[in-house]
C-alpha atoms as an extended CHARMM CRD file, in Angstrom:
* protein
*
       182  EXT
         1         1  UNK       CA             51.8330000000       19.1330000000      -50.7830000000  PROA      1               0.0000000000
         2         2  UNK       CA             55.6210000000       20.2680000000      -53.3280000000  PROA      2               0.0000000000
         3         3  UNK       CA             57.0900000000       19.0870000000      -56.6890000000  PROA      3               0.0000000000
         4         4  UNK       CA             60.3380000000       18.7510000000      -54.4830000000  PROA      4               0.0000000000
         5         5  UNK       CA             58.6370000000       16.3070000000      -52.3690000000  PROA      5               0.0000000000
         6         6  UNK       CA             56.0230000000       14.9300000000      -53.7770000000  PROA      6               0.0000000000
         7         7  UNK       CA             56.9110000000       14.0380000000      -57.9110000000  PROA      7               0.0000000000
         8         8  UNK       CA             58.9130000000       11.2760000000      -57.1100000000  PROA      8               0.0000000000
         9         9  UNK       CA             56.3230000000        9.3340000000      -55.8760000000  PROA      9               0.0000000000
        10        10  UNK       CA             53.5870000000       10.8890000000      -58.2050000000  PROA      10              0.0000000000
        11        11  UNK       CA             55.3250000000        9.2700000000      -61.0590000000  PROA      11              0.0000000000
        12        12  UNK       CA             55.7310000000        5.7150000000      -59.5480000000  PROA      12              0.0000000000
        13        13  UNK       CA             52.0040000000        5.5020000000      -59.2980000000  PROA      13              0.0000000000
        14        14  UNK       CA             52.3030000000        6.8330000000      -63.0210000000  PROA      14              0.0000000000
        15        15  UNK       CA             54.4070000000        4.0790000000      -64.3240000000  PROA      15              0.0000000000
        16        16  UNK       CA             52.5790000000        1.5910000000      -61.9810000000  PROA      16              0.0000000000
        17        17  UNK       CA             48.8630000000        2.3850000000      -63.8840000000  PROA      17              0.0000000000
        18        18  UNK       CA             50.7070000000        2.5320000000      -67.2550000000  PROA      18              0.0000000000
        19        19  UNK       CA             51.5620000000       -0.5390000000      -66.5010000000  PROA      19              0.0000000000
        20        20  UNK       CA             49.0440000000       -2.6060000000      -65.0300000000  PROA      20              0.0000000000
        21        21  UNK       CA             46.1100000000       -1.1580000000      -67.5230000000  PROA      21              0.0000000000
        22        22  UNK       CA             43.9640000000       -4.3870000000      -67.0940000000  PROA      22              0.0000000000
        23        23  UNK       CA             43.8870000000       -3.3880000000      -63.3380000000  PROA      23              0.0000000000
        24        24  UNK       CA             43.4660000000        0.7510000000      -64.7250000000  PROA      24              0.0000000000
        25        25  UNK       CA             40.1420000000       -0.2330000000      -66.6010000000  PROA      25              0.0000000000
        26        26  UNK       CA             38.7120000000       -2.0230000000      -63.3610000000  PROA      26              0.0000000000
        27        27  UNK       CA             39.1930000000        0.5920000000      -61.0940000000  PROA      27              0.0000000000
        28        28  UNK       CA             38.4660000000        3.2940000000      -64.1320000000  PROA      28              0.0000000000
        29        29  UNK       CA             34.7090000000        2.3640000000      -64.2390000000  PROA      29              0.0000000000
        30        30  UNK       CA             36.2020000000        0.0230000000      -67.4780000000  PROA      30              0.0000000000
        31        31  UNK       CA             37.5260000000        3.7840000000      -68.6890000000  PROA      31              0.0000000000
        32        32  UNK       CA             41.8930000000        3.6460000000      -69.8250000000  PROA      32              0.0000000000
        33        33  UNK       CA             43.1440000000        6.9280000000      -68.4140000000  PROA      33              0.0000000000
        34        34  UNK       CA             45.0270000000        8.5060000000      -65.8570000000  PROA      34              0.0000000000
        35        35  UNK       CA             44.4300000000       12.1020000000      -64.9260000000  PROA      35              0.0000000000
        36        36  UNK       CA             48.0660000000       13.5220000000      -63.4420000000  PROA      36              0.0000000000
        37        37  UNK       CA             46.7550000000       16.2900000000      -60.2900000000  PROA      37              0.0000000000
        38        38  UNK       CA             49.5610000000       18.4930000000      -59.9780000000  PROA      38              0.0000000000
        39        39  UNK       CA             49.7290000000       22.3250000000      -58.4520000000  PROA      39              0.0000000000
        40        40  UNK       CA             48.7940000000       24.3460000000      -61.8370000000  PROA      40              0.0000000000
        41        41  UNK       CA             52.2000000000       26.8580000000      -60.6180000000  PROA      41              0.0000000000
        42        42  UNK       CA             54.4960000000       23.7320000000      -60.7420000000  PROA      42              0.0000000000
        43        43  UNK       CA             52.7440000000       22.8230000000      -64.4720000000  PROA      43              0.0000000000
        44        44  UNK       CA             56.3310000000       23.1420000000      -66.0280000000  PROA      44              0.0000000000
        45        45  UNK       CA             58.1650000000       21.0060000000      -63.1730000000  PROA      45              0.0000000000
        46        46  UNK       CA             56.2010000000       17.8380000000      -63.6070000000  PROA      46              0.0000000000
        47        47  UNK       CA             56.2430000000       18.5940000000      -67.5750000000  PROA      47              0.0000000000
        48        48  UNK       CA             59.7150000000       18.6140000000      -67.5590000000  PROA      48              0.0000000000
        49        49  UNK       CA             60.7290000000       15.8050000000      -64.8860000000  PROA      49              0.0000000000
        50        50  UNK       CA             58.0570000000       13.4660000000      -67.9980000000  PROA      50              0.0000000000
        51        51  UNK       CA             60.1260000000       14.2880000000      -70.7490000000  PROA      51              0.0000000000
        52        52  UNK       CA             62.7310000000       13.5590000000      -69.1510000000  PROA      52              0.0000000000
        53        53  UNK       CA             61.4050000000       10.2460000000      -67.7460000000  PROA      53              0.0000000000
        54        54  UNK       CA             59.0380000000        9.0960000000      -71.1050000000  PROA      54              0.0000000000
        55        55  UNK       CA             60.5100000000       10.5630000000      -74.2740000000  PROA      55              0.0000000000
        56        56  UNK       CA             61.3280000000        7.3480000000      -75.5450000000  PROA      56              0.0000000000
        57        57  UNK       CA             58.2070000000        5.4970000000      -75.1810000000  PROA      57              0.0000000000
        58        58  UNK       CA             55.5000000000        8.3090000000      -75.3200000000  PROA      58              0.0000000000
        59        59  UNK       CA             54.6340000000       11.1350000000      -77.4970000000  PROA      59              0.0000000000
        60        60  UNK       CA             53.1780000000       14.5540000000      -75.9360000000  PROA      60              0.0000000000
        61        61  UNK       CA             50.3030000000       15.8350000000      -77.1570000000  PROA      61              0.0000000000
        62        62  UNK       CA             50.0920000000       19.8910000000      -76.1750000000  PROA      62              0.0000000000
        63        63  UNK       CA             46.2700000000       21.1640000000      -76.5490000000  PROA      63              0.0000000000
        64        64  UNK       CA             47.4640000000       24.8680000000      -76.2930000000  PROA      64              0.0000000000
        65        65  UNK       CA             49.3030000000       24.0050000000      -79.5300000000  PROA      65              0.0000000000
        66        66  UNK       CA             46.2050000000       22.2480000000      -80.4560000000  PROA      66              0.0000000000
        67        67  UNK       CA             43.7460000000       25.5580000000      -79.9960000000  PROA      67              0.0000000000
        68        68  UNK       CA             46.1280000000       27.3710000000      -81.4760000000  PROA      68              0.0000000000
        69        69  UNK       CA             46.1100000000       25.4910000000      -84.7690000000  PROA      69              0.0000000000
        70        70  UNK       CA             42.4700000000       25.1690000000      -85.0080000000  PROA      70              0.0000000000
        71        71  UNK       CA             42.1550000000       29.0990000000      -85.0680000000  PROA      71              0.0000000000
        72        72  UNK       CA             44.5350000000       29.4540000000      -87.7900000000  PROA      72              0.0000000000
        73        73  UNK       CA             42.6210000000       26.9970000000      -89.7150000000  PROA      73              0.0000000000
        74        74  UNK       CA             39.9760000000       29.7930000000      -90.6720000000  PROA      74              0.0000000000
        75        75  UNK       CA             42.4410000000       32.7400000000      -89.1180000000  PROA      75              0.0000000000
        76        76  UNK       CA             41.9780000000       34.9280000000      -86.7140000000  PROA      76              0.0000000000
        77        77  UNK       CA             39.4750000000       37.2740000000      -88.0550000000  PROA      77              0.0000000000
        78        78  UNK       CA             36.9490000000       34.5510000000      -88.7150000000  PROA      78              0.0000000000
        79        79  UNK       CA             37.7500000000       32.3120000000      -85.5370000000  PROA      79              0.0000000000
        80        80  UNK       CA             36.9370000000       35.7500000000      -83.5070000000  PROA      80              0.0000000000
        81        81  UNK       CA             33.1990000000       36.0830000000      -85.1500000000  PROA      81              0.0000000000
        82        82  UNK       CA             32.3960000000       32.9880000000      -84.9050000000  PROA      82              0.0000000000
        83        83  UNK       CA             33.6500000000       33.0190000000      -81.2320000000  PROA      83              0.0000000000
        84        84  UNK       CA             31.4420000000       36.2010000000      -80.1860000000  PROA      84              0.0000000000
        85        85  UNK       CA             28.2750000000       34.3500000000      -81.7650000000  PROA      85              0.0000000000
        86        86  UNK       CA             28.3660000000       30.8690000000      -80.1470000000  PROA      86              0.0000000000
        87        87  UNK       CA             30.3540000000       32.7380000000      -76.5330000000  PROA      87              0.0000000000
        88        88  UNK       CA             27.3520000000       30.7810000000      -74.2530000000  PROA      88              0.0000000000
        89        89  UNK       CA             27.4190000000       27.9760000000      -75.2830000000  PROA      89              0.0000000000
        90        90  UNK       CA             31.3800000000       26.7210000000      -76.1090000000  PROA      90              0.0000000000
        91        91  UNK       CA             31.5140000000       23.0530000000      -76.7670000000  PROA      91              0.0000000000
        92        92  UNK       CA             29.3310000000       23.6990000000      -80.7690000000  PROA      92              0.0000000000
        93        93  UNK       CA             32.7280000000       26.0100000000      -80.9670000000  PROA      93              0.0000000000
        94        94  UNK       CA             35.1750000000       23.2460000000      -79.9670000000  PROA      94              0.0000000000
        95        95  UNK       CA             33.3010000000       20.2780000000      -79.5440000000  PROA      95              0.0000000000
        96        96  UNK       CA             30.9810000000       19.4850000000      -82.1060000000  PROA      96              0.0000000000
        97        97  UNK       CA             29.6170000000       16.5680000000      -83.8430000000  PROA      97              0.0000000000
        98        98  UNK       CA             29.1080000000       18.6750000000      -87.7160000000  PROA      98              0.0000000000
        99        99  UNK       CA             32.2290000000       16.6030000000      -89.7030000000  PROA      99              0.0000000000
       100       100  UNK       CA             33.7930000000       19.5980000000      -90.1360000000  PROA      100             0.0000000000
       101       101  UNK       CA             36.8910000000       19.5800000000      -87.4360000000  PROA      101             0.0000000000
       102       102  UNK       CA             37.6880000000       21.1640000000      -84.1000000000  PROA      102             0.0000000000
       103       103  UNK       CA             39.4230000000       20.9680000000      -80.9480000000  PROA      103             0.0000000000
       104       104  UNK       CA             38.1050000000       18.1000000000      -79.8050000000  PROA      104             0.0000000000
       105       105  UNK       CA             38.4970000000       16.3640000000      -83.4190000000  PROA      105             0.0000000000
       106       106  UNK       CA             42.4130000000       17.4450000000      -83.0090000000  PROA      106             0.0000000000
       107       107  UNK       CA             42.8770000000       15.8930000000      -79.9040000000  PROA      107             0.0000000000
       108       108  UNK       CA             41.5090000000       12.4210000000      -80.1820000000  PROA      108             0.0000000000
       109       109  UNK       CA             43.0640000000       12.3750000000      -83.5730000000  PROA      109             0.0000000000
       110       110  UNK       CA             46.9630000000       13.1580000000      -82.0570000000  PROA      110             0.0000000000
       111       111  UNK       CA             45.6890000000       10.5170000000      -79.6380000000  PROA      111             0.0000000000
       112       112  UNK       CA             45.0650000000        7.2440000000      -81.0920000000  PROA      112             0.0000000000
       113       113  UNK       CA             47.4360000000        8.6520000000      -83.5730000000  PROA      113             0.0000000000
       114       114  UNK       CA             50.2970000000        7.8610000000      -81.2780000000  PROA      114             0.0000000000
       115       115  UNK       CA             48.7640000000        4.7740000000      -80.1630000000  PROA      115             0.0000000000
       116       116  UNK       CA             49.4560000000        3.9150000000      -83.9460000000  PROA      116             0.0000000000
       117       117  UNK       CA             53.4030000000        4.3330000000      -83.3670000000  PROA      117             0.0000000000
       118       118  UNK       CA             53.0800000000        2.3750000000      -79.8480000000  PROA      118             0.0000000000
       119       119  UNK       CA             53.5430000000        4.9530000000      -78.3620000000  PROA      119             0.0000000000
       120       120  UNK       CA             51.3990000000        6.4750000000      -74.9580000000  PROA      120             0.0000000000
       121       121  UNK       CA             49.4310000000        9.7190000000      -75.4170000000  PROA      121             0.0000000000
       122       122  UNK       CA             50.5040000000       12.6830000000      -72.7390000000  PROA      122             0.0000000000
       123       123  UNK       CA             48.1730000000       15.6330000000      -72.5710000000  PROA      123             0.0000000000
       124       124  UNK       CA             50.0340000000       18.5480000000      -71.7230000000  PROA      124             0.0000000000
       125       125  UNK       CA             48.6940000000       22.4380000000      -71.3720000000  PROA      125             0.0000000000
       126       126  UNK       CA             45.2370000000       20.4230000000      -70.6600000000  PROA      126             0.0000000000
       127       127  UNK       CA             44.5710000000       24.4540000000      -68.5280000000  PROA      127             0.0000000000
       128       128  UNK       CA             43.9720000000       26.0470000000      -71.8720000000  PROA      128             0.0000000000
       129       129  UNK       CA             40.4770000000       23.4650000000      -72.8640000000  PROA      129             0.0000000000
       130       130  UNK       CA             38.8470000000       25.8710000000      -69.9520000000  PROA      130             0.0000000000
       131       131  UNK       CA             36.4700000000       27.7920000000      -71.1320000000  PROA      131             0.0000000000
       132       132  UNK       CA             36.2120000000       25.6040000000      -74.4600000000  PROA      132             0.0000000000
       133       133  UNK       CA             33.4070000000       23.3840000000      -73.2990000000  PROA      133             0.0000000000
       134       134  UNK       CA             35.9480000000       19.9260000000      -74.1040000000  PROA      134             0.0000000000
       135       135  UNK       CA             36.0550000000       18.1900000000      -70.0460000000  PROA      135             0.0000000000
       136       136  UNK       CA             38.4260000000       15.6600000000      -69.5490000000  PROA      136             0.0000000000
       137       137  UNK       CA             35.2270000000       13.2520000000      -69.4280000000  PROA      137             0.0000000000
       138       138  UNK       CA             34.5880000000       14.2230000000      -72.6080000000  PROA      138             0.0000000000
       139       139  UNK       CA             37.5250000000       12.7710000000      -74.0320000000  PROA      139             0.0000000000
       140       140  UNK       CA             38.1420000000        9.7480000000      -71.5480000000  PROA      140             0.0000000000
       141       141  UNK       CA             34.7100000000        8.7320000000      -72.6350000000  PROA      141             0.0000000000
       142       142  UNK       CA             35.5330000000        9.1100000000      -75.9040000000  PROA      142             0.0000000000
       143       143  UNK       CA             35.4360000000        5.4170000000      -78.1740000000  PROA      143             0.0000000000
       144       144  UNK       CA             38.7590000000        5.4430000000      -79.4740000000  PROA      144             0.0000000000
       145       145  UNK       CA             40.4420000000        6.4370000000      -76.0530000000  PROA      145             0.0000000000
       146       146  UNK       CA             38.7260000000        3.8080000000      -74.0880000000  PROA      146             0.0000000000
       147       147  UNK       CA             39.9780000000        0.5270000000      -76.7560000000  PROA      147             0.0000000000
       148       148  UNK       CA             43.0510000000        2.6440000000      -77.3660000000  PROA      148             0.0000000000
       149       149  UNK       CA             45.7100000000       -0.3040000000      -76.8440000000  PROA      149             0.0000000000
       150       150  UNK       CA             47.8850000000        2.5960000000      -74.1810000000  PROA      150             0.0000000000
       151       151  UNK       CA             46.4310000000        4.4080000000      -71.6450000000  PROA      151             0.0000000000
       152       152  UNK       CA             45.3180000000        7.8350000000      -72.5550000000  PROA      152             0.0000000000
       153       153  UNK       CA             47.0700000000       10.3190000000      -69.3130000000  PROA      153             0.0000000000
       154       154  UNK       CA             45.9580000000       13.5610000000      -68.7800000000  PROA      154             0.0000000000
       155       155  UNK       CA             48.0550000000       16.3190000000      -66.9960000000  PROA      155             0.0000000000
       156       156  UNK       CA             45.9440000000       17.6040000000      -65.3170000000  PROA      156             0.0000000000
       157       157  UNK       CA             46.5250000000       21.6470000000      -63.3290000000  PROA      157             0.0000000000
       158       158  UNK       CA             43.8490000000       21.1540000000      -60.1280000000  PROA      158             0.0000000000
       159       159  UNK       CA             43.6820000000       20.4000000000      -56.5730000000  PROA      159             0.0000000000
       160       160  UNK       CA             42.0310000000       17.4600000000      -54.7990000000  PROA      160             0.0000000000
       161       161  UNK       CA             40.1230000000       18.6770000000      -51.4100000000  PROA      161             0.0000000000
       162       162  UNK       CA             37.1990000000       15.8590000000      -49.7100000000  PROA      162             0.0000000000
       163       163  UNK       CA             38.3400000000       13.5040000000      -52.5310000000  PROA      163             0.0000000000
       164       164  UNK       CA             36.5800000000       16.3650000000      -54.6090000000  PROA      164             0.0000000000
       165       165  UNK       CA             39.2690000000       17.4290000000      -58.0180000000  PROA      165             0.0000000000
       166       166  UNK       CA             39.4970000000       21.0670000000      -59.3090000000  PROA      166             0.0000000000
       167       167  UNK       CA             40.7180000000       21.9470000000      -62.3020000000  PROA      167             0.0000000000
       168       168  UNK       CA             42.8550000000       24.7260000000      -62.3580000000  PROA      168             0.0000000000
       169       169  UNK       CA             42.1950000000       24.7810000000      -58.5500000000  PROA      169             0.0000000000
       170       170  UNK       CA             38.2550000000       25.7860000000      -59.0130000000  PROA      170             0.0000000000
       171       171  UNK       CA             35.6990000000       23.8670000000      -61.0240000000  PROA      171             0.0000000000
       172       172  UNK       CA             34.9220000000       20.7740000000      -59.6430000000  PROA      172             0.0000000000
       173       173  UNK       CA             35.9050000000       17.4250000000      -62.6860000000  PROA      173             0.0000000000
       174       174  UNK       CA             35.1690000000       14.5520000000      -62.8340000000  PROA      174             0.0000000000
       175       175  UNK       CA             37.8840000000       11.3830000000      -62.1720000000  PROA      175             0.0000000000
       176       176  UNK       CA             34.9310000000        8.5610000000      -62.7520000000  PROA      176             0.0000000000
       177       177  UNK       CA             36.4080000000        7.3200000000      -66.2590000000  PROA      177             0.0000000000
       178       178  UNK       CA             40.4780000000        7.4710000000      -64.3960000000  PROA      178             0.0000000000
       179       179  UNK       CA             42.6810000000        6.3910000000      -62.2940000000  PROA      179             0.0000000000
       180       180  UNK       CA             43.9160000000        9.6970000000      -60.1730000000  PROA      180             0.0000000000
       181       181  UNK       CA             47.3190000000        9.8150000000      -59.4030000000  PROA      181             0.0000000000
       182       182  UNK       CA             47.4090000000       12.1840000000      -56.3440000000  PROA      182             0.0000000000
């Protein structure tokens, strides 16, 4: 399937799930998220179309910019040293339970902020989460996300085979707490 043949139906499905949040919660096992799947090599086209369709209704949260912000907070050299120490347990760097702000906290903060401004939060450039230990299910099962007044939309570069979803076309991923738009 390609952008040219699929994008209209996908955006129609996305819009339906955004506008029917009660049904979304029932079908997503209590979740409040929509996983919008597309081939990784067509990401730019899908993001551009979404920005065209949802400019007034949504906030686009660019995860790649949040990753850079996170690294810049302590500086590259400190990050590099810290990452080297914990490269086998990246979730301790990017999604820890300690009180310091990490990448996961930055993402959740931006999602909540979007809803406080009565906008639909749409995560884009999520491919950069690979290797951070931050999984889509961590975001979808976050208490704040599950209780948002608007559903969270996650633009998710992936493929679907035999009813399984593969992040970046190779990493098995969860679709338990979401509606999948494929």
